[in-house]
PDB file of C-alpha atoms (C1' of nucleotides) in Angstrom:
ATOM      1  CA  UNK A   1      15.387  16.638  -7.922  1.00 63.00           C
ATOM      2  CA  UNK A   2      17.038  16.777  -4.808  1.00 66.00           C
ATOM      3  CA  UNK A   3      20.023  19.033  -3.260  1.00 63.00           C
ATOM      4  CA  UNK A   4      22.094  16.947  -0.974  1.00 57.00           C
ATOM      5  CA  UNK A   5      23.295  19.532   1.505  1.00 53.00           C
ATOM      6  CA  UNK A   6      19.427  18.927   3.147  1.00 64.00           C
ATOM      7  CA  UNK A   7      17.296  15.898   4.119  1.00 76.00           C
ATOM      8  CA  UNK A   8      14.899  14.675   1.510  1.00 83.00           C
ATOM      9  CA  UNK A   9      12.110  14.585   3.995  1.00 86.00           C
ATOM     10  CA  UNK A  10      12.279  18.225   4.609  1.00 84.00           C
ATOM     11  CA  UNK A  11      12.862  19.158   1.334  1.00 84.00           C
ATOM     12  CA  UNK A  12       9.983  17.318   0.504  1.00 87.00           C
ATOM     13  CA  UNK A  13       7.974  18.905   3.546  1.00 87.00           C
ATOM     14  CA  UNK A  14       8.948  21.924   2.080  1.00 84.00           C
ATOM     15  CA  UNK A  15       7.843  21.427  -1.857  1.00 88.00           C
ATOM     16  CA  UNK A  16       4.167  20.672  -0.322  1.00 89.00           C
ATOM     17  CA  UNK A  17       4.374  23.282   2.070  1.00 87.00           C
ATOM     18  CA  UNK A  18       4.964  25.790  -1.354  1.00 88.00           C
ATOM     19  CA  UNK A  19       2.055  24.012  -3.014  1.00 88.00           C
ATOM     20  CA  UNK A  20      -0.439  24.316  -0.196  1.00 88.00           C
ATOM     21  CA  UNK A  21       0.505  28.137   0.594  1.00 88.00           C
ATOM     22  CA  UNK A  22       0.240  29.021  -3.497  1.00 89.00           C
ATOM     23  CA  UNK A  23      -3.423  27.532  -3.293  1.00 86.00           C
ATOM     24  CA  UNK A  24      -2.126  24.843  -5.287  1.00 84.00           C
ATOM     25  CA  UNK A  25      -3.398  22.631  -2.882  1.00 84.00           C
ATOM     26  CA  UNK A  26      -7.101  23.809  -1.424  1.00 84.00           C
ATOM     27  CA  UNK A  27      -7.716  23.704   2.034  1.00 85.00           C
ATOM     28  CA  UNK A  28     -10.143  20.192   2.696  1.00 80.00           C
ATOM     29  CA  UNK A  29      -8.696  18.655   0.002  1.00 82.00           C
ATOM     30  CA  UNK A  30      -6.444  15.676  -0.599  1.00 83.00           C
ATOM     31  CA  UNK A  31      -2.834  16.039  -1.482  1.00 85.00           C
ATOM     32  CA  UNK A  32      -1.109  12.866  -3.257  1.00 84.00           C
ATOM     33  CA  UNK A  33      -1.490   9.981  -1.454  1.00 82.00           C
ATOM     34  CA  UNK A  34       2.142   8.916   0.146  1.00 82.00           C
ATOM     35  CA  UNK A  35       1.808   6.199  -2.739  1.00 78.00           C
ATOM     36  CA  UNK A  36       1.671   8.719  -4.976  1.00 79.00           C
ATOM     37  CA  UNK A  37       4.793  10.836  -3.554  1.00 84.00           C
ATOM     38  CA  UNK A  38       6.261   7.472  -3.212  1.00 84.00           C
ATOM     39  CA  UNK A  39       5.796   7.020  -7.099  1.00 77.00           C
ATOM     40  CA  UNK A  40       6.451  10.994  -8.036  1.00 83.00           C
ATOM     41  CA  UNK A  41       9.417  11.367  -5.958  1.00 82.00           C
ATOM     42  CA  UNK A  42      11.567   8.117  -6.011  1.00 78.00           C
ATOM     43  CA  UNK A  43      11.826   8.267  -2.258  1.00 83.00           C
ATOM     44  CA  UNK A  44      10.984   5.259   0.291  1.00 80.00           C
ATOM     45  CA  UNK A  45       7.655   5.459   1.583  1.00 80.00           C
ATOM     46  CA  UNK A  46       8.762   5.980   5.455  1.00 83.00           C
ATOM     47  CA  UNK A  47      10.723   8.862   3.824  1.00 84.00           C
ATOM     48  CA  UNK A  48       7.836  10.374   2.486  1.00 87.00           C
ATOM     49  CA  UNK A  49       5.843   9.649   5.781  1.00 83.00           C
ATOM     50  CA  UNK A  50       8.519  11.810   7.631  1.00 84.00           C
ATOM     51  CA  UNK A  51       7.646  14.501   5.617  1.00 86.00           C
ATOM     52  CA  UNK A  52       4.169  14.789   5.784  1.00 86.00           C
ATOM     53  CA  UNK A  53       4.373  14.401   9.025  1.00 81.00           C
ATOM     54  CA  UNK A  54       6.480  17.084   9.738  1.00 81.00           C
ATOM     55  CA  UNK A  55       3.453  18.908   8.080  1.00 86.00           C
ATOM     56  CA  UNK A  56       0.761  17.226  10.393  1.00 82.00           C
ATOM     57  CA  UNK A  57       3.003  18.774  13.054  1.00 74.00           C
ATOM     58  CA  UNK A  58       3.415  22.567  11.758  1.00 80.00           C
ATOM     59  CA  UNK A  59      -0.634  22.369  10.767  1.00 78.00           C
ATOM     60  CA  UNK A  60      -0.450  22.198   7.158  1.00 85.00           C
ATOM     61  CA  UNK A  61      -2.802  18.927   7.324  1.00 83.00           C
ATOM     62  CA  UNK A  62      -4.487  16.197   8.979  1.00 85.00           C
ATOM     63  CA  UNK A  63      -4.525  12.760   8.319  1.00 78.00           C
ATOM     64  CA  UNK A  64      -7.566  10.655   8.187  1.00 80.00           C
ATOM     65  CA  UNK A  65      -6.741   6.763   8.773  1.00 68.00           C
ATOM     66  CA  UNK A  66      -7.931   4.869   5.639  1.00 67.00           C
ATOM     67  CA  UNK A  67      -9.131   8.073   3.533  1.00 72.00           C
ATOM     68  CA  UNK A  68      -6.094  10.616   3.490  1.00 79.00           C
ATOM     69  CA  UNK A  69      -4.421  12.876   3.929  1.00 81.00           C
ATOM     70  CA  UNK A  70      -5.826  16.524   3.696  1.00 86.00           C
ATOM     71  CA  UNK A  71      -5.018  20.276   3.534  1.00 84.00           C
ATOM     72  CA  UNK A  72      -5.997  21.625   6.917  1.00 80.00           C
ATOM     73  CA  UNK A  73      -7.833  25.594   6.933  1.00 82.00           C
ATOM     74  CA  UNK A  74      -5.078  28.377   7.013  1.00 82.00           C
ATOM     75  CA  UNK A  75      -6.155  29.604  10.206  1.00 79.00           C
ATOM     76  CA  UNK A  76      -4.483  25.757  11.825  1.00 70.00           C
ATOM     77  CA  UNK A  77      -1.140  26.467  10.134  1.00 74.00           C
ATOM     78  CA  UNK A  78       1.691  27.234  12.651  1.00 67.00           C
ATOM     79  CA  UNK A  79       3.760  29.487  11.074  1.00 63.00           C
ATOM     80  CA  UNK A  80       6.063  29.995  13.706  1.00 56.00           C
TER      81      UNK A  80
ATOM     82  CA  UNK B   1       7.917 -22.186   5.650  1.00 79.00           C
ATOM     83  CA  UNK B   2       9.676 -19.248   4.486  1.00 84.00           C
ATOM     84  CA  UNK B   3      13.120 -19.108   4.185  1.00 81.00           C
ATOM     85  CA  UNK B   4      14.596 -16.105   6.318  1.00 79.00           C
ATOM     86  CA  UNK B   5      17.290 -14.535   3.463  1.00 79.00           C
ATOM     87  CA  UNK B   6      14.648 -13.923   0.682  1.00 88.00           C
ATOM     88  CA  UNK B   7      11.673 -11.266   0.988  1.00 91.00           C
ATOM     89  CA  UNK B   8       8.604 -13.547   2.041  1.00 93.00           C
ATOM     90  CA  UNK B   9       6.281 -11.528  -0.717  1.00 93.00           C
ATOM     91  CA  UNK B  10       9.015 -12.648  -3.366  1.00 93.00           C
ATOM     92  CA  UNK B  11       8.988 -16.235  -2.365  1.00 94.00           C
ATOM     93  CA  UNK B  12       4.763 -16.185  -2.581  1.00 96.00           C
ATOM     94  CA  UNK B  13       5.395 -14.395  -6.037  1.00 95.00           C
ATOM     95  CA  UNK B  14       7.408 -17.478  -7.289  1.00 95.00           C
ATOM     96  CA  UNK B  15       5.460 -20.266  -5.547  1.00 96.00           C
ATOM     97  CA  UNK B  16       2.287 -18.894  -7.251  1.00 96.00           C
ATOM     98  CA  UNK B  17       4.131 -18.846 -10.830  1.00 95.00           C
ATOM     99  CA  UNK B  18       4.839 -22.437 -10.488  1.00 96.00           C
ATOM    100  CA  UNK B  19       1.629 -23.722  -9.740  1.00 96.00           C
ATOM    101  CA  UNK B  20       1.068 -21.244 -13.239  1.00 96.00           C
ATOM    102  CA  UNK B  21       3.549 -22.848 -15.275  1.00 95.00           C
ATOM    103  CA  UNK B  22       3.097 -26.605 -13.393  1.00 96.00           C
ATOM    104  CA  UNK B  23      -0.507 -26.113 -15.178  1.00 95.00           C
ATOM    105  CA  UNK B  24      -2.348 -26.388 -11.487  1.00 95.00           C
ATOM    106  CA  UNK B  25      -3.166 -22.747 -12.101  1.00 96.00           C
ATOM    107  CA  UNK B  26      -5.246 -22.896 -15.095  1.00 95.00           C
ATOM    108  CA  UNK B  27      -5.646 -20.111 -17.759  1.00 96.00           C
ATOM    109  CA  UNK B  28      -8.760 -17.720 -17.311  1.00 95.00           C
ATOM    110  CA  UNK B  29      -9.462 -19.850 -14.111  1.00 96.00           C
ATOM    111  CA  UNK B  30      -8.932 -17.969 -10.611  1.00 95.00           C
ATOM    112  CA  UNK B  31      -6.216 -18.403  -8.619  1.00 96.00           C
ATOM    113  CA  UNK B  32      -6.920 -18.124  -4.985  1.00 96.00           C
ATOM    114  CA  UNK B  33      -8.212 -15.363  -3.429  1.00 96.00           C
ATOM    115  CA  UNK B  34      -6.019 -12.497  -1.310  1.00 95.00           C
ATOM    116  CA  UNK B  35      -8.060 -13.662   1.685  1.00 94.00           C
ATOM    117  CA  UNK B  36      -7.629 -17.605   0.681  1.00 94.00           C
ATOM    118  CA  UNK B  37      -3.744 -16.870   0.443  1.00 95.00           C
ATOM    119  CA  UNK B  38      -3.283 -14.874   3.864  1.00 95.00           C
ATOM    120  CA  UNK B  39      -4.886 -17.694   5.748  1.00 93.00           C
ATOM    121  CA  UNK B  40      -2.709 -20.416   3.926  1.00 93.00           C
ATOM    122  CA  UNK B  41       0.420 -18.503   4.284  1.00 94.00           C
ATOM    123  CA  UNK B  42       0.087 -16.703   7.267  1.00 94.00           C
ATOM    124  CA  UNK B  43       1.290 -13.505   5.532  1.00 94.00           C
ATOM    125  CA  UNK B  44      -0.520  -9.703   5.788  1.00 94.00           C
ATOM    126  CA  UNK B  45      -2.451  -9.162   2.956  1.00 93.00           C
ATOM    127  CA  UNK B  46      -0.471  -6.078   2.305  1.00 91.00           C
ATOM    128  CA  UNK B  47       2.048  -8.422   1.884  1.00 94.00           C
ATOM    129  CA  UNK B  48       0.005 -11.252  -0.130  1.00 96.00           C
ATOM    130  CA  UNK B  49      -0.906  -8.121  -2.362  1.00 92.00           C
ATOM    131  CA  UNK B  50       2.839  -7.274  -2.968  1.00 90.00           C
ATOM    132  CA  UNK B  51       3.300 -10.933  -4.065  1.00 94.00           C
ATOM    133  CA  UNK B  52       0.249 -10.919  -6.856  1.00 95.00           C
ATOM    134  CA  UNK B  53       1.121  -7.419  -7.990  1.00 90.00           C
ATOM    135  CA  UNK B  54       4.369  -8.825  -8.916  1.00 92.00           C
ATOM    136  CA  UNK B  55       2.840 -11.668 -10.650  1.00 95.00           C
ATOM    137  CA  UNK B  56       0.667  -9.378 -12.558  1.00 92.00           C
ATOM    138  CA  UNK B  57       3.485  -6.648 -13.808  1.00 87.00           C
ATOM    139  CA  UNK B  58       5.069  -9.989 -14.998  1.00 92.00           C
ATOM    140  CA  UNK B  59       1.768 -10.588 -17.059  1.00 94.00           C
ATOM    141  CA  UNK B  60       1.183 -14.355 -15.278  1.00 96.00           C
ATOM    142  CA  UNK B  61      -2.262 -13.112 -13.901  1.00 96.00           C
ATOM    143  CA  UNK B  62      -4.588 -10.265 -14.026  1.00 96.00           C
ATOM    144  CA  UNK B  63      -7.005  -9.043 -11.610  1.00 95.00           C
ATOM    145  CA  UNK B  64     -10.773  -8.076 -12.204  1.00 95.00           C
ATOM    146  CA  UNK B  65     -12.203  -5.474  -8.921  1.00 91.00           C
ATOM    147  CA  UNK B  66     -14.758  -7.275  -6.996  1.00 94.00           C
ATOM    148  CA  UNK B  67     -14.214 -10.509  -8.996  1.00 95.00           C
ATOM    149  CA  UNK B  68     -10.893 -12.139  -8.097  1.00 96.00           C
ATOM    150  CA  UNK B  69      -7.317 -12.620  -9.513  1.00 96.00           C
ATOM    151  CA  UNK B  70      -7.060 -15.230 -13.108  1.00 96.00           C
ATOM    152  CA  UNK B  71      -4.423 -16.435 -14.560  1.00 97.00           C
ATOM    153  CA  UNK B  72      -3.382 -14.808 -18.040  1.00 95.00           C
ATOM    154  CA  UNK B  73      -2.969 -17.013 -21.394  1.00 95.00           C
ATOM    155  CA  UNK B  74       1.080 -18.505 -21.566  1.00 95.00           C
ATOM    156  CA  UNK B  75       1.698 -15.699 -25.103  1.00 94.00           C
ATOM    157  CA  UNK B  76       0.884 -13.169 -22.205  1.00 92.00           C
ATOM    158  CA  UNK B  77       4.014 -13.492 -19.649  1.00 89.00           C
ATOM    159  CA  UNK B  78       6.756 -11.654 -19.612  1.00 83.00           C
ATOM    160  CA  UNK B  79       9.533 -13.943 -19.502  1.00 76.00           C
ATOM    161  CA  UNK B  80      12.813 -11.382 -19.325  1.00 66.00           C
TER     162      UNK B  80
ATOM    163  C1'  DC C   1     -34.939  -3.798  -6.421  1.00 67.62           C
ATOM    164  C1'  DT C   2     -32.508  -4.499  -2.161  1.00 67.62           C
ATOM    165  C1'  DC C   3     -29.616  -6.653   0.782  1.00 67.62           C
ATOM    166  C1'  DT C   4     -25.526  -9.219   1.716  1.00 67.62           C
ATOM    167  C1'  DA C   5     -21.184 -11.609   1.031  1.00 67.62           C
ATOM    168  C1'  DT C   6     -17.023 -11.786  -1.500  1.00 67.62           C
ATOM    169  C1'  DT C   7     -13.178  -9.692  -3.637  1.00 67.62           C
ATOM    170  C1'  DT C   8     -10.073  -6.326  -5.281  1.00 67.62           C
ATOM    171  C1'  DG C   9      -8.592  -1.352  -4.727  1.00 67.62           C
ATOM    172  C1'  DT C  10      -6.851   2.423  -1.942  1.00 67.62           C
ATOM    173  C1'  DA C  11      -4.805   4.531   2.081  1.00 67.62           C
ATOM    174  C1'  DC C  12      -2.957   5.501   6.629  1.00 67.62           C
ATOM    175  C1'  DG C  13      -0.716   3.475  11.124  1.00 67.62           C
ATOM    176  C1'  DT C  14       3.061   0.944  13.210  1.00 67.62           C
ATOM    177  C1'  DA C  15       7.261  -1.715  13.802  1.00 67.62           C
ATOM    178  C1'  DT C  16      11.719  -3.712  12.605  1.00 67.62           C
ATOM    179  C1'  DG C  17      16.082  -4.404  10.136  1.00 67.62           C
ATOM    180  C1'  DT C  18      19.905  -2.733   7.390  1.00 67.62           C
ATOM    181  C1'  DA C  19      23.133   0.588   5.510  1.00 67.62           C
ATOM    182  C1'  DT C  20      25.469   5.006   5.267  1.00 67.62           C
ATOM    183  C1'  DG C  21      27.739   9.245   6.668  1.00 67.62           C
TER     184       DG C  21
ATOM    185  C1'  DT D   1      26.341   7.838  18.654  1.00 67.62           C
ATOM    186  C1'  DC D   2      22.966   9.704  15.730  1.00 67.62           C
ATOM    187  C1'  DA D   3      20.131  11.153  11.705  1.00 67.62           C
ATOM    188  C1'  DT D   4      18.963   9.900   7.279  1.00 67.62           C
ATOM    189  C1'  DA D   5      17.179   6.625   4.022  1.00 67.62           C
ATOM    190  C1'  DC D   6      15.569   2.393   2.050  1.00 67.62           C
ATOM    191  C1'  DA D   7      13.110  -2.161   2.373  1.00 67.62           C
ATOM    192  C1'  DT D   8      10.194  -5.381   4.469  1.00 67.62           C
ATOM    193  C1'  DA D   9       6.126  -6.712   7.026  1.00 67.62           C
ATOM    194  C1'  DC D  10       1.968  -6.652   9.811  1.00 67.62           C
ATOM    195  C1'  DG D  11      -2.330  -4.085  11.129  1.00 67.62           C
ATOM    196  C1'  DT D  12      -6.540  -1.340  10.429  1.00 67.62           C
ATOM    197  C1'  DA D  13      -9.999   1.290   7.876  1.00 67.62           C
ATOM    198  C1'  DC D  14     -12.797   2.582   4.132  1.00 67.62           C
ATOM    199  C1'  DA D  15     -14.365   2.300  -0.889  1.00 67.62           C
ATOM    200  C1'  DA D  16     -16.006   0.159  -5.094  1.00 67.62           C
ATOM    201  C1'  DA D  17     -17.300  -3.676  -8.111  1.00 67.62           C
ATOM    202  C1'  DT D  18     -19.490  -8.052  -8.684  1.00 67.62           C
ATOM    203  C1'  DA D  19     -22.679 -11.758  -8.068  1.00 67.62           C
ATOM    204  C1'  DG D  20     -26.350 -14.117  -6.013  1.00 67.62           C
ATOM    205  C1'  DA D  21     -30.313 -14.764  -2.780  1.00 67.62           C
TER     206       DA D  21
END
DNA sequence: CTCTATTTGTACGTATGTATG
DNA sequence: TCATACATACGTACAAATAGA
């Protein structure tokens, strides 16, 4: 599932990045839970952590302690 | 209490099947509650949780929401 | 019927240790 | 020395189901 020229975690970041920009993922909803990537991926959870919050950092989402995590509007992406 | 080489949840895990297989632990009775254990053990409950979900993939127990944890009939553990 | 306490379920936040390349 | 990656462990928050007063 994964090359291994490139970190997991930002191949990961990347895979939800592609799912959140195709609509896949609507803007104020929840993608997976990390126990959910955790259990889809095969990767450690503080793995999976690194990657979302790579996208918490570029905009993609925000995190909500005890609810989620959730796609933020497009107008918060950086796409820089 | 614990011993420092094995995984603290693991050790909870097989304390709690002996008190199942010693017969202290009765079938279809409770076994204590996550709360009941963190206090006696001094664990998380995250961890406490990781002990009794190991219990229950191994069929010893099974766990009813908002009623408590019981302990399964012997023909339903897993053994292997 | 409503309120409350108890209990399990779900989910994110944080920290530490170990191993590998 | 450093980044990656996995595992363990504690903390905090919110949700849902159940039972009893």
């Amino acid at each position: 599932m994964f090359r291994p020229d490139v970190p997991k975690w930002l191949q990961l970041t990347e895979l939800l990045k592609g799912r959140i920009e195709s609509g896949e993922y609507q803007p104020r909803y929840p993608i997976p839970s990390e126990h959910q990537l955790v259990q889809e991926t095969g990767l450690a959870r503080t793995t999976v952590r690194k990657a979302v919050a790579a996208l918490r950092d570029q905009g993609y989402v925000y995190s909500v302690h005890g609810l989620g995590t959730f796609v933020s509007p497009p107008e918060d992406r950086k796409t820089s």
